[in-house]
Coordinates of C-alpha atoms in Angstrom, one line a residue:
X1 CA 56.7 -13.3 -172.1
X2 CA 54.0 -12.7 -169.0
X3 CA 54.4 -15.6 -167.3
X4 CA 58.3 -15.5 -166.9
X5 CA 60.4 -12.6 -166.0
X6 CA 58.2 -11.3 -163.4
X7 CA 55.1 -9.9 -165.1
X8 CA 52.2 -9.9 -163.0
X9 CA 48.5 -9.3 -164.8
X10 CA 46.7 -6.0 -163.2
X11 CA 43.4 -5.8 -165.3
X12 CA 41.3 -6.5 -168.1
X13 CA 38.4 -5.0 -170.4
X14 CA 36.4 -5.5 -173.1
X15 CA 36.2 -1.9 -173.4
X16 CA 38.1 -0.1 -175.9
X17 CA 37.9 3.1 -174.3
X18 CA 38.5 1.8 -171.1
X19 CA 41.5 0.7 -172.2
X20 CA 42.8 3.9 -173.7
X21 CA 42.1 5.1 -170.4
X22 CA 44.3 2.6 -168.6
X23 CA 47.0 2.8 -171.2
X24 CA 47.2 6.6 -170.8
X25 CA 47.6 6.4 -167.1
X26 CA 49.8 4.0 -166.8
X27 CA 51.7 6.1 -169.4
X28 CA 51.5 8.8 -166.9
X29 CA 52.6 7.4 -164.0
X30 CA 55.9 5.8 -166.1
X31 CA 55.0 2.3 -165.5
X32 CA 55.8 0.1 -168.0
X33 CA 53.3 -2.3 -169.3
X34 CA 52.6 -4.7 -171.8
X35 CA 48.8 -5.1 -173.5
X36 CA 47.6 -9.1 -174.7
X37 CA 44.9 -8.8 -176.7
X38 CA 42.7 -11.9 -177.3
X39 CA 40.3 -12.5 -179.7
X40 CA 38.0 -14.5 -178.3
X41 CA 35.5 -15.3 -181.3
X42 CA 38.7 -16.0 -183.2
X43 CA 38.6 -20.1 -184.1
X44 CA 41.5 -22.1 -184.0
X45 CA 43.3 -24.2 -181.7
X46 CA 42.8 -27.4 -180.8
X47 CA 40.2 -27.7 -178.5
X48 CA 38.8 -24.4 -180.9
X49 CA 36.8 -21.8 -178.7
X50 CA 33.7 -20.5 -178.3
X51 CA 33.1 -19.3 -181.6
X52 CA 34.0 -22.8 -183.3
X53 CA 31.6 -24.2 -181.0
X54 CA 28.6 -22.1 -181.0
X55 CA 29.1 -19.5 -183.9
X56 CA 28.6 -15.8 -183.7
X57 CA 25.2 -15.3 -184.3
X58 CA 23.5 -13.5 -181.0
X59 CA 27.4 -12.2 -180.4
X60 CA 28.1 -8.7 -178.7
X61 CA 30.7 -7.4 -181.1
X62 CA 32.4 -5.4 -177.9
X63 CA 32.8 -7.8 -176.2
X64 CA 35.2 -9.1 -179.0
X65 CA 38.5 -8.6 -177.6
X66 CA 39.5 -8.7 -174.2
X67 CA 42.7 -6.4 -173.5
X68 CA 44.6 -7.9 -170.8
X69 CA 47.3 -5.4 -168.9
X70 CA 50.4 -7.1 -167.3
X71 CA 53.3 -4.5 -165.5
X72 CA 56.4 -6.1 -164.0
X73 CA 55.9 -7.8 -160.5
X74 CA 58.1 -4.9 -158.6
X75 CA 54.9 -2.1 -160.2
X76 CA 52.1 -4.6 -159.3
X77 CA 50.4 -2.4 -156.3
X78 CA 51.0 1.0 -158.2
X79 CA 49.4 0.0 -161.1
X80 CA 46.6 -1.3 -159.8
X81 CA 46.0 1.9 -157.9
X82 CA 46.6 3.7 -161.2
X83 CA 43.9 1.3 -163.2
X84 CA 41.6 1.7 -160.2
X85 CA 42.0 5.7 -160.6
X86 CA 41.3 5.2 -164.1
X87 CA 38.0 3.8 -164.1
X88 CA 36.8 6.8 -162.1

């Protein structure tokens, strides 16, 4: 789905509203976008993850999920003005 077909990735946060923020704007501006979330205490896999590894004791629960923003190649440089407008 992100890889192929021209989607390029234009930012990431941990932050939930940060995230609202960027969503919102690109919203505005009428770019569309699509939103990965990845759980990254979440265990499973092969190799597992960090979580498998080490547990979650000491975690930072914000720091949960990481919400990765991907936009079609052809929207690339707007939304990244857009995100970077966002985070002001």
């Amino acid at each position: 789905m992100f890889g192929i077909g021209g989607w390029k990735q234009v930012g990431a946060t941990f932050d939930m509203k940060r995230q609202a923020a960027i969503r919102e704007q690109l919203e505005q501006a009428g770019i569309e976008y699509q939103v990965k979330v990845q759980n990254r205490l979440k265990s499973g896999g092969l190799s597992g993850n960090q979580r498998a590894r080490l547990g979650s004791a000491g975690e930072n629960a914000a720091s949960e999920r990481e919400y990765l923003f991907y936009v079609q190649k052809a929207e690339e440089e707007k939304a990244r003005r857009v995100i970077e407008s966002a985070g002001r």
